[in-house]
C-alpha cells in the first residue's frame, strides 16, 4: 500500500470513528507501528489529526482541505438530505453554477431528473458525473487543477465565471459563524465562490450541521449575501432568529 493510500485509509477511519489506534492501523496496513506514527505526524501537521497516546483523534478540518475521496464518504446521509431539499429549488431549464464541494456533487446526482439544465462548474468530478445527460449543457471552467479536490482554480477560473449570468449559484463552505460569516479553508476556493455569487440572481448555501458555529481560514461572504441556506438539522434559535432578521430562508428536513 502506497503512503498516500495508507493516509487516506487513516483519514477514512478518523472520519467514521473519530479516533484510531496505532497497533490496529499497523495490522490493517501491514506496515510497522513506526510507519503509522510517521503517517500520523504528517496528518497532524496538516491539521487532519491530533495525536494521542497510542493513536490519534480527528483534527480540525475546517482549516484544511480533505481529499475528494474522503469528502465524498463523509456525512453521506446529511448530504443526501441536503441535496434532496436543494434540488426542489431548481427548475427545468435553469442555468446554474455549482462549486467543487462534495455536497454539490450529491446535489448534482439528485438533479438528473431535471430537464434542459445548463451547469457551469469548476469541479472535474462533477463534469464526469453529469456527462452525457440528454438535453443538458455542461460548461467546465478553465484554470489550474487542484489535485486534492479535483477543482479548477486561479485567474482563468475567475475570468471565465465572470462572463456568465445565471439563475442560481449553489455552493458549500467550511464553516458559518454569526460574526465571521461564511468562511473557507483556501483562498482559491473562496475566490471561486465569490465569483459565482456575483453572477447569480439566487444564491444558495448548502452545508451540513457540523459546519455551523465554525470559522475557517478566509472569508467568502457575509451570511446575508445568500438568499437560502439548506442544512440537515434545525439550527438553534439564535441562528433561526438571525436568518429571520436578515431575510435569509433556512430549509431543513421537517420544516
PDB file of C-alpha atoms in Angstrom:
ATOM      1  CA  UNK A   1       0.000   0.000   0.000  1.00  0.00           C
ATOM      2  CA  UNK A   2       1.366   3.406  -1.005  1.00  0.00           C
ATOM      3  CA  UNK A   3       1.850   6.085   1.649  1.00  0.00           C
ATOM      4  CA  UNK A   4      -0.942   8.253   0.182  1.00  0.00           C
ATOM      5  CA  UNK A   5      -3.353   5.306   0.110  1.00  0.00           C
ATOM      6  CA  UNK A   6      -2.436   4.480   3.705  1.00  0.00           C
ATOM      7  CA  UNK A   7      -3.040   8.035   4.902  1.00  0.00           C
ATOM      8  CA  UNK A   8      -6.361   8.141   3.054  1.00  0.00           C
ATOM      9  CA  UNK A   9      -7.320   4.934   4.849  1.00  0.00           C
ATOM     10  CA  UNK A  10      -6.409   6.534   8.187  1.00  0.00           C
ATOM     11  CA  UNK A  11      -8.476   9.614   7.309  1.00  0.00           C
ATOM     12  CA  UNK A  12     -11.472   7.458   6.395  1.00  0.00           C
ATOM     13  CA  UNK A  13     -11.315   5.716   9.768  1.00  0.00           C
ATOM     14  CA  UNK A  14     -10.923   9.054  11.551  1.00  0.00           C
ATOM     15  CA  UNK A  15     -13.982  10.417   9.774  1.00  0.00           C
ATOM     16  CA  UNK A  16     -16.036   7.332  10.606  1.00  0.00           C
ATOM     17  CA  UNK A  17     -14.819   6.560  14.142  1.00  0.00           C
ATOM     18  CA  UNK A  18     -13.288   9.902  15.299  1.00  0.00           C
ATOM     19  CA  UNK A  19     -10.230   8.055  16.673  1.00  0.00           C
ATOM     20  CA  UNK A  20      -7.651   5.488  15.544  1.00  0.00           C
ATOM     21  CA  UNK A  21      -5.178   3.194  17.309  1.00  0.00           C
ATOM     22  CA  UNK A  22      -1.619   2.750  16.024  1.00  0.00           C
ATOM     23  CA  UNK A  23      -1.484  -1.014  16.624  1.00  0.00           C
ATOM     24  CA  UNK A  24      -4.754  -1.600  14.748  1.00  0.00           C
ATOM     25  CA  UNK A  25      -3.654   0.560  11.814  1.00  0.00           C
ATOM     26  CA  UNK A  26      -0.337  -1.284  11.681  1.00  0.00           C
ATOM     27  CA  UNK A  27      -2.090  -4.637  11.318  1.00  0.00           C
ATOM     28  CA  UNK A  28      -4.652  -3.298   8.869  1.00  0.00           C
ATOM     29  CA  UNK A  29      -1.999  -1.751   6.589  1.00  0.00           C
ATOM     30  CA  UNK A  30       0.662  -4.459   7.065  1.00  0.00           C
ATOM     31  CA  UNK A  31       3.324  -1.903   8.000  1.00  0.00           C
ATOM     32  CA  UNK A  32       5.260  -1.185  11.182  1.00  0.00           C
ATOM     33  CA  UNK A  33       3.844   0.904  14.012  1.00  0.00           C
ATOM     34  CA  UNK A  34       6.681   3.374  13.435  1.00  0.00           C
ATOM     35  CA  UNK A  35       5.457   3.899   9.850  1.00  0.00           C
ATOM     36  CA  UNK A  36       1.943   4.572  11.151  1.00  0.00           C
ATOM     37  CA  UNK A  37       3.311   7.077  13.665  1.00  0.00           C
ATOM     38  CA  UNK A  38       5.074   8.929  10.828  1.00  0.00           C
ATOM     39  CA  UNK A  39       1.772   8.976   8.917  1.00  0.00           C
ATOM     40  CA  UNK A  40       0.035  10.442  11.961  1.00  0.00           C
ATOM     41  CA  UNK A  41       2.810  13.022  12.357  1.00  0.00           C
ATOM     42  CA  UNK A  42       2.169  14.209   8.811  1.00  0.00           C
ATOM     43  CA  UNK A  43      -1.610  14.232   9.243  1.00  0.00           C
ATOM     44  CA  UNK A  44      -1.249  16.218  12.464  1.00  0.00           C
ATOM     45  CA  UNK A  45       0.959  18.827  10.755  1.00  0.00           C
ATOM     46  CA  UNK A  46      -1.683  19.187   8.033  1.00  0.00           C
ATOM     47  CA  UNK A  47      -4.465  19.636  10.604  1.00  0.00           C
ATOM     48  CA  UNK A  48      -6.341  16.404   9.892  1.00  0.00           C
ATOM     49  CA  UNK A  49      -5.480  14.588  13.138  1.00  0.00           C
ATOM     50  CA  UNK A  50      -4.433  15.228  16.718  1.00  0.00           C
ATOM     51  CA  UNK A  51      -2.055  12.630  18.104  1.00  0.00           C
ATOM     52  CA  UNK A  52      -2.892  10.941  21.401  1.00  0.00           C
ATOM     53  CA  UNK A  53      -1.214   8.225  23.444  1.00  0.00           C
ATOM     54  CA  UNK A  54      -1.287   5.136  21.215  1.00  0.00           C
ATOM     55  CA  UNK A  55      -3.193   6.735  18.355  1.00  0.00           C
ATOM     56  CA  UNK A  56      -4.961   9.895  17.220  1.00  0.00           C
ATOM     57  CA  UNK A  57      -8.305  11.680  17.143  1.00  0.00           C
ATOM     58  CA  UNK A  58      -9.930  13.649  14.350  1.00  0.00           C
ATOM     59  CA  UNK A  59      -8.374  17.087  13.858  1.00  0.00           C
ATOM     60  CA  UNK A  60      -9.856  20.440  12.899  1.00  0.00           C
ATOM     61  CA  UNK A  61     -10.598  20.012   9.198  1.00  0.00           C
ATOM     62  CA  UNK A  62     -12.160  23.484   8.902  1.00  0.00           C
ATOM     63  CA  UNK A  63      -8.650  24.801   8.276  1.00  0.00           C
ATOM     64  CA  UNK A  64      -7.674  22.233   5.656  1.00  0.00           C
ATOM     65  CA  UNK A  65      -8.997  20.509   2.539  1.00  0.00           C
ATOM     66  CA  UNK A  66      -9.718  16.817   2.776  1.00  0.00           C
ATOM     67  CA  UNK A  67      -9.146  14.860  -0.418  1.00  0.00           C
ATOM     68  CA  UNK A  68     -12.210  14.387  -2.620  1.00  0.00           C
ATOM     69  CA  UNK A  69     -12.192  10.635  -1.915  1.00  0.00           C
ATOM     70  CA  UNK A  70     -12.551  11.313   1.812  1.00  0.00           C
ATOM     71  CA  UNK A  71     -15.050  14.166   1.480  1.00  0.00           C
ATOM     72  CA  UNK A  72     -17.371  12.073  -0.664  1.00  0.00           C
ATOM     73  CA  UNK A  73     -17.576   9.425   2.073  1.00  0.00           C
ATOM     74  CA  UNK A  74     -18.157  11.877   4.920  1.00  0.00           C
ATOM     75  CA  UNK A  75     -21.612  12.757   6.313  1.00  0.00           C
ATOM     76  CA  UNK A  76     -23.297  10.908   3.460  1.00  0.00           C
ATOM     77  CA  UNK A  77     -26.795  10.805   4.997  1.00  0.00           C
ATOM     78  CA  UNK A  78     -26.685  14.526   5.753  1.00  0.00           C
ATOM     79  CA  UNK A  79     -25.537  15.377   2.235  1.00  0.00           C
ATOM     80  CA  UNK A  80     -28.299  13.273   0.706  1.00  0.00           C
ATOM     81  CA  UNK A  81     -30.888  15.072   2.837  1.00  0.00           C
ATOM     82  CA  UNK A  82     -29.496  18.460   1.870  1.00  0.00           C
ATOM     83  CA  UNK A  83     -29.347  17.519  -1.813  1.00  0.00           C
ATOM     84  CA  UNK A  84     -32.965  16.349  -1.787  1.00  0.00           C
ATOM     85  CA  UNK A  85     -34.115  19.681  -0.327  1.00  0.00           C
ATOM     86  CA  UNK A  86     -31.942  21.844  -2.547  1.00  0.00           C
ATOM     87  CA  UNK A  87     -32.977  20.008  -5.716  1.00  0.00           C
ATOM     88  CA  UNK A  88     -36.527  21.302  -5.212  1.00  0.00           C
ATOM     89  CA  UNK A  89     -35.222  24.841  -5.643  1.00  0.00           C
ATOM     90  CA  UNK A  90     -34.029  24.133  -9.185  1.00  0.00           C
ATOM     91  CA  UNK A  91     -36.443  24.330 -12.123  1.00  0.00           C
ATOM     92  CA  UNK A  92     -36.261  22.722 -15.548  1.00  0.00           C
ATOM     93  CA  UNK A  93     -34.306  24.940 -17.926  1.00  0.00           C
ATOM     94  CA  UNK A  94     -32.367  26.757 -15.202  1.00  0.00           C
ATOM     95  CA  UNK A  95     -28.799  27.980 -15.664  1.00  0.00           C
ATOM     96  CA  UNK A  96     -26.704  27.018 -12.620  1.00  0.00           C
ATOM     97  CA  UNK A  97     -23.268  27.420 -11.137  1.00  0.00           C
ATOM     98  CA  UNK A  98     -22.150  24.614  -8.826  1.00  0.00           C
ATOM     99  CA  UNK A  99     -18.926  24.710  -6.839  1.00  0.00           C
ATOM    100  CA  UNK A 100     -16.493  21.824  -6.334  1.00  0.00           C
ATOM    101  CA  UNK A 101     -17.809  20.775  -2.906  1.00  0.00           C
ATOM    102  CA  UNK A 102     -18.826  17.180  -2.240  1.00  0.00           C
ATOM    103  CA  UNK A 103     -22.288  18.426  -1.207  1.00  0.00           C
ATOM    104  CA  UNK A 104     -22.724  19.979  -4.662  1.00  0.00           C
ATOM    105  CA  UNK A 105     -21.813  16.615  -6.164  1.00  0.00           C
ATOM    106  CA  UNK A 106     -24.604  14.965  -4.168  1.00  0.00           C
ATOM    107  CA  UNK A 107     -26.965  17.695  -5.386  1.00  0.00           C
ATOM    108  CA  UNK A 108     -25.905  17.120  -8.998  1.00  0.00           C
ATOM    109  CA  UNK A 109     -26.890  13.465  -8.666  1.00  0.00           C
ATOM    110  CA  UNK A 110     -30.358  14.496  -7.449  1.00  0.00           C
ATOM    111  CA  UNK A 111     -30.773  16.931 -10.346  1.00  0.00           C
ATOM    112  CA  UNK A 112     -30.511  14.294 -13.067  1.00  0.00           C
ATOM    113  CA  UNK A 113     -34.299  14.078 -13.324  1.00  0.00           C
ATOM    114  CA  UNK A 114     -34.496  17.765 -14.297  1.00  0.00           C
ATOM    115  CA  UNK A 115     -34.720  18.776 -17.944  1.00  0.00           C
ATOM    116  CA  UNK A 116     -32.573  21.107 -20.031  1.00  0.00           C
ATOM    117  CA  UNK A 117     -30.299  22.376 -17.285  1.00  0.00           C
ATOM    118  CA  UNK A 118     -27.146  24.353 -18.009  1.00  0.00           C
ATOM    119  CA  UNK A 119     -24.472  23.735 -15.374  1.00  0.00           C
ATOM    120  CA  UNK A 120     -21.267  25.755 -15.070  1.00  0.00           C
ATOM    121  CA  UNK A 121     -18.726  24.302 -12.653  1.00  0.00           C
ATOM    122  CA  UNK A 122     -15.055  24.229 -11.739  1.00  0.00           C
ATOM    123  CA  UNK A 123     -15.338  20.634 -10.499  1.00  0.00           C
ATOM    124  CA  UNK A 124     -13.775  17.948 -12.692  1.00  0.00           C
ATOM    125  CA  UNK A 125     -15.597  15.270 -10.708  1.00  0.00           C
ATOM    126  CA  UNK A 126     -18.945  16.964 -11.248  1.00  0.00           C
ATOM    127  CA  UNK A 127     -18.349  17.230 -15.012  1.00  0.00           C
ATOM    128  CA  UNK A 128     -17.699  13.479 -15.141  1.00  0.00           C
ATOM    129  CA  UNK A 129     -20.815  12.781 -13.056  1.00  0.00           C
ATOM    130  CA  UNK A 130     -23.080  14.816 -15.348  1.00  0.00           C
ATOM    131  CA  UNK A 131     -21.528  13.840 -18.653  1.00  0.00           C
ATOM    132  CA  UNK A 132     -23.966  12.561 -21.254  1.00  0.00           C
ATOM    133  CA  UNK A 133     -27.315  13.663 -19.794  1.00  0.00           C
ATOM    134  CA  UNK A 134     -29.621  14.250 -22.744  1.00  0.00           C
ATOM    135  CA  UNK A 135     -30.627  17.892 -23.208  1.00  0.00           C
ATOM    136  CA  UNK A 136     -28.202  19.279 -20.637  1.00  0.00           C
ATOM    137  CA  UNK A 137     -25.350  21.706 -21.288  1.00  0.00           C
ATOM    138  CA  UNK A 138     -22.258  21.281 -19.101  1.00  0.00           C
ATOM    139  CA  UNK A 139     -19.642  24.044 -19.082  1.00  0.00           C
ATOM    140  CA  UNK A 140     -16.322  23.473 -17.342  1.00  0.00           C
ATOM    141  CA  UNK A 141     -14.211  26.447 -16.350  1.00  0.00           C
ATOM    142  CA  UNK A 142     -10.566  26.774 -17.191  1.00  0.00           C
ATOM    143  CA  UNK A 143      -7.914  27.064 -14.524  1.00  0.00           C
ATOM    144  CA  UNK A 144      -5.223  25.156 -12.706  1.00  0.00           C
ATOM    145  CA  UNK A 145      -6.117  21.738 -11.311  1.00  0.00           C
ATOM    146  CA  UNK A 146      -6.056  21.419  -7.526  1.00  0.00           C
ATOM    147  CA  UNK A 147      -5.464  17.670  -7.160  1.00  0.00           C
ATOM    148  CA  UNK A 148      -6.782  17.222  -3.609  1.00  0.00           C
ATOM    149  CA  UNK A 149     -10.255  18.493  -4.534  1.00  0.00           C
ATOM    150  CA  UNK A 150     -10.261  17.874  -8.312  1.00  0.00           C
ATOM    151  CA  UNK A 151     -11.135  21.564  -8.656  1.00  0.00           C
ATOM    152  CA  UNK A 152     -10.020  24.083 -11.257  1.00  0.00           C
ATOM    153  CA  UNK A 153      -8.840  27.293  -9.596  1.00  0.00           C
ATOM    154  CA  UNK A 154      -6.971  30.519 -10.264  1.00  0.00           C
ATOM    155  CA  UNK A 155      -7.290  33.577 -12.503  1.00  0.00           C
ATOM    156  CA  UNK A 156      -8.551  31.670 -15.548  1.00  0.00           C
ATOM    157  CA  UNK A 157     -11.350  30.205 -13.450  1.00  0.00           C
ATOM    158  CA  UNK A 158     -12.432  33.641 -12.208  1.00  0.00           C
ATOM    159  CA  UNK A 159     -12.246  35.237 -15.660  1.00  0.00           C
ATOM    160  CA  UNK A 160     -14.436  32.561 -17.203  1.00  0.00           C
ATOM    161  CA  UNK A 161     -17.047  32.601 -14.439  1.00  0.00           C
ATOM    162  CA  UNK A 162     -17.452  36.374 -14.669  1.00  0.00           C
ATOM    163  CA  UNK A 163     -18.582  36.115 -18.288  1.00  0.00           C
ATOM    164  CA  UNK A 164     -21.840  34.400 -17.350  1.00  0.00           C
ATOM    165  CA  UNK A 165     -25.141  35.388 -15.766  1.00  0.00           C
ATOM    166  CA  UNK A 166     -27.104  32.525 -14.216  1.00  0.00           C
ATOM    167  CA  UNK A 167     -30.347  31.888 -12.387  1.00  0.00           C
ATOM    168  CA  UNK A 168     -28.791  30.216  -9.369  1.00  0.00           C
ATOM    169  CA  UNK A 169     -25.407  29.628  -7.741  1.00  0.00           C
ATOM    170  CA  UNK A 170     -25.117  26.761  -5.258  1.00  0.00           C
ATOM    171  CA  UNK A 171     -22.080  26.265  -3.045  1.00  0.00           C
ATOM    172  CA  UNK A 172     -20.857  24.937   0.274  1.00  0.00           C
ATOM    173  CA  UNK A 173     -18.195  26.150   2.711  1.00  0.00           C
ATOM    174  CA  UNK A 174     -16.051  25.064   5.656  1.00  0.00           C
ATOM    175  CA  UNK A 175     -17.979  26.972   8.288  1.00  0.00           C
ATOM    176  CA  UNK A 176     -20.556  29.620   9.172  1.00  0.00           C
ATOM    177  CA  UNK A 177     -20.449  31.853  12.219  1.00  0.00           C
ATOM    178  CA  UNK A 178     -22.757  34.611  13.428  1.00  0.00           C
ATOM    179  CA  UNK A 179     -19.891  37.101  13.477  1.00  0.00           C
ATOM    180  CA  UNK A 180     -17.401  35.782  10.921  1.00  0.00           C
ATOM    181  CA  UNK A 181     -19.988  34.886   8.279  1.00  0.00           C
ATOM    182  CA  UNK A 182     -19.229  32.250   5.628  1.00  0.00           C
ATOM    183  CA  UNK A 183     -15.634  31.024   5.506  1.00  0.00           C
ATOM    184  CA  UNK A 184     -13.436  28.508   3.707  1.00  0.00           C
ATOM    185  CA  UNK A 185     -10.001  26.946   4.102  1.00  0.00           C
ATOM    186  CA  UNK A 186      -8.485  28.068   0.792  1.00  0.00           C
ATOM    187  CA  UNK A 187      -8.150  31.454  -0.873  1.00  0.00           C
ATOM    188  CA  UNK A 188      -8.555  29.771  -4.258  1.00  0.00           C
ATOM    189  CA  UNK A 189     -11.878  28.186  -3.283  1.00  0.00           C
ATOM    190  CA  UNK A 190     -13.104  31.408  -1.675  1.00  0.00           C
ATOM    191  CA  UNK A 191     -12.331  33.407  -4.840  1.00  0.00           C
ATOM    192  CA  UNK A 192     -14.256  30.929  -6.978  1.00  0.00           C
ATOM    193  CA  UNK A 193     -17.314  31.090  -4.732  1.00  0.00           C
ATOM    194  CA  UNK A 194     -17.172  34.905  -4.667  1.00  0.00           C
ATOM    195  CA  UNK A 195     -17.159  34.999  -8.459  1.00  0.00           C
ATOM    196  CA  UNK A 196     -20.156  32.660  -8.564  1.00  0.00           C
ATOM    197  CA  UNK A 197     -22.072  34.857  -6.129  1.00  0.00           C
ATOM    198  CA  UNK A 198     -21.569  37.889  -8.370  1.00  0.00           C
ATOM    199  CA  UNK A 199     -23.015  36.031 -11.358  1.00  0.00           C
ATOM    200  CA  UNK A 200     -26.260  34.661  -9.896  1.00  0.00           C
ATOM    201  CA  UNK A 201     -29.747  36.003  -9.252  1.00  0.00           C
ATOM    202  CA  UNK A 202     -30.393  33.454  -6.488  1.00  0.00           C
ATOM    203  CA  UNK A 203     -27.648  32.329  -4.100  1.00  0.00           C
ATOM    204  CA  UNK A 204     -27.959  29.064  -2.168  1.00  0.00           C
ATOM    205  CA  UNK A 205     -25.615  27.851   0.570  1.00  0.00           C
ATOM    206  CA  UNK A 206     -25.693  24.115   1.280  1.00  0.00           C
ATOM    207  CA  UNK A 207     -23.913  22.728   4.336  1.00  0.00           C
ATOM    208  CA  UNK A 208     -24.265  20.006   6.935  1.00  0.00           C
ATOM    209  CA  UNK A 209     -24.849  20.993  10.549  1.00  0.00           C
ATOM    210  CA  UNK A 210     -21.284  20.128  11.621  1.00  0.00           C
ATOM    211  CA  UNK A 211     -20.158  23.346   9.911  1.00  0.00           C
ATOM    212  CA  UNK A 212     -22.434  25.622  11.929  1.00  0.00           C
ATOM    213  CA  UNK A 213     -20.604  27.766  14.506  1.00  0.00           C
ATOM    214  CA  UNK A 214     -17.284  27.027  12.809  1.00  0.00           C
ATOM    215  CA  UNK A 215     -14.781  29.556  11.436  1.00  0.00           C
ATOM    216  CA  UNK A 216     -12.225  28.659   8.790  1.00  0.00           C
ATOM    217  CA  UNK A 217      -9.245  30.496   7.309  1.00  0.00           C
ATOM    218  CA  UNK A 218     -10.674  33.020   4.846  1.00  0.00           C
ATOM    219  CA  UNK A 219     -13.906  34.921   4.266  1.00  0.00           C
ATOM    220  CA  UNK A 220     -16.231  34.043   1.413  1.00  0.00           C
ATOM    221  CA  UNK A 221     -19.096  36.456   2.125  1.00  0.00           C
ATOM    222  CA  UNK A 222     -21.441  37.693   4.827  1.00  0.00           C
ATOM    223  CA  UNK A 223     -24.325  35.321   5.509  1.00  0.00           C
ATOM    224  CA  UNK A 224     -26.876  37.772   4.154  1.00  0.00           C
ATOM    225  CA  UNK A 225     -25.195  37.519   0.744  1.00  0.00           C
ATOM    226  CA  UNK A 226     -27.201  34.291   0.406  1.00  0.00           C
ATOM    227  CA  UNK A 227     -30.917  34.006  -0.207  1.00  0.00           C
ATOM    228  CA  UNK A 228     -31.311  30.453   1.085  1.00  0.00           C
ATOM    229  CA  UNK A 229     -29.372  28.212   3.475  1.00  0.00           C
ATOM    230  CA  UNK A 230     -30.044  24.469   3.281  1.00  0.00           C
ATOM    231  CA  UNK A 231     -28.870  22.165   6.057  1.00  0.00           C
ATOM    232  CA  UNK A 232     -29.732  18.746   7.513  1.00  0.00           C
ATOM    233  CA  UNK A 233     -30.988  19.624  11.007  1.00  0.00           C
ATOM    234  CA  UNK A 234     -32.868  22.524  12.554  1.00  0.00           C
ATOM    235  CA  UNK A 235     -30.405  25.248  13.632  1.00  0.00           C
ATOM    236  CA  UNK A 236     -30.513  26.709  17.137  1.00  0.00           C
ATOM    237  CA  UNK A 237     -32.858  29.578  17.977  1.00  0.00           C
ATOM    238  CA  UNK A 238     -30.122  32.252  17.723  1.00  0.00           C
ATOM    239  CA  UNK A 239     -29.450  31.057  14.180  1.00  0.00           C
ATOM    240  CA  UNK A 240     -33.127  30.958  13.233  1.00  0.00           C
ATOM    241  CA  UNK A 241     -33.542  34.467  14.632  1.00  0.00           C
ATOM    242  CA  UNK A 242     -30.507  35.643  12.668  1.00  0.00           C
ATOM    243  CA  UNK A 243     -31.851  34.197   9.418  1.00  0.00           C
ATOM    244  CA  UNK A 244     -35.253  35.777  10.001  1.00  0.00           C
ATOM    245  CA  UNK A 245     -33.715  39.181  10.818  1.00  0.00           C
ATOM    246  CA  UNK A 246     -31.566  39.113   7.665  1.00  0.00           C
ATOM    247  CA  UNK A 247     -34.236  37.754   5.276  1.00  0.00           C
ATOM    248  CA  UNK A 248     -32.351  34.511   4.679  1.00  0.00           C
ATOM    249  CA  UNK A 249     -34.613  31.497   4.191  1.00  0.00           C
ATOM    250  CA  UNK A 250     -33.388  28.403   6.052  1.00  0.00           C
ATOM    251  CA  UNK A 251     -34.508  24.966   4.877  1.00  0.00           C
ATOM    252  CA  UNK A 252     -34.005  21.700   6.757  1.00  0.00           C
ATOM    253  CA  UNK A 253     -35.849  18.342   6.957  1.00  0.00           C
ATOM    254  CA  UNK A 254     -39.209  18.595   8.677  1.00  0.00           C
ATOM    255  CA  UNK A 255     -39.591  22.333   8.342  1.00  0.00           C
TER     256      UNK A 255
END
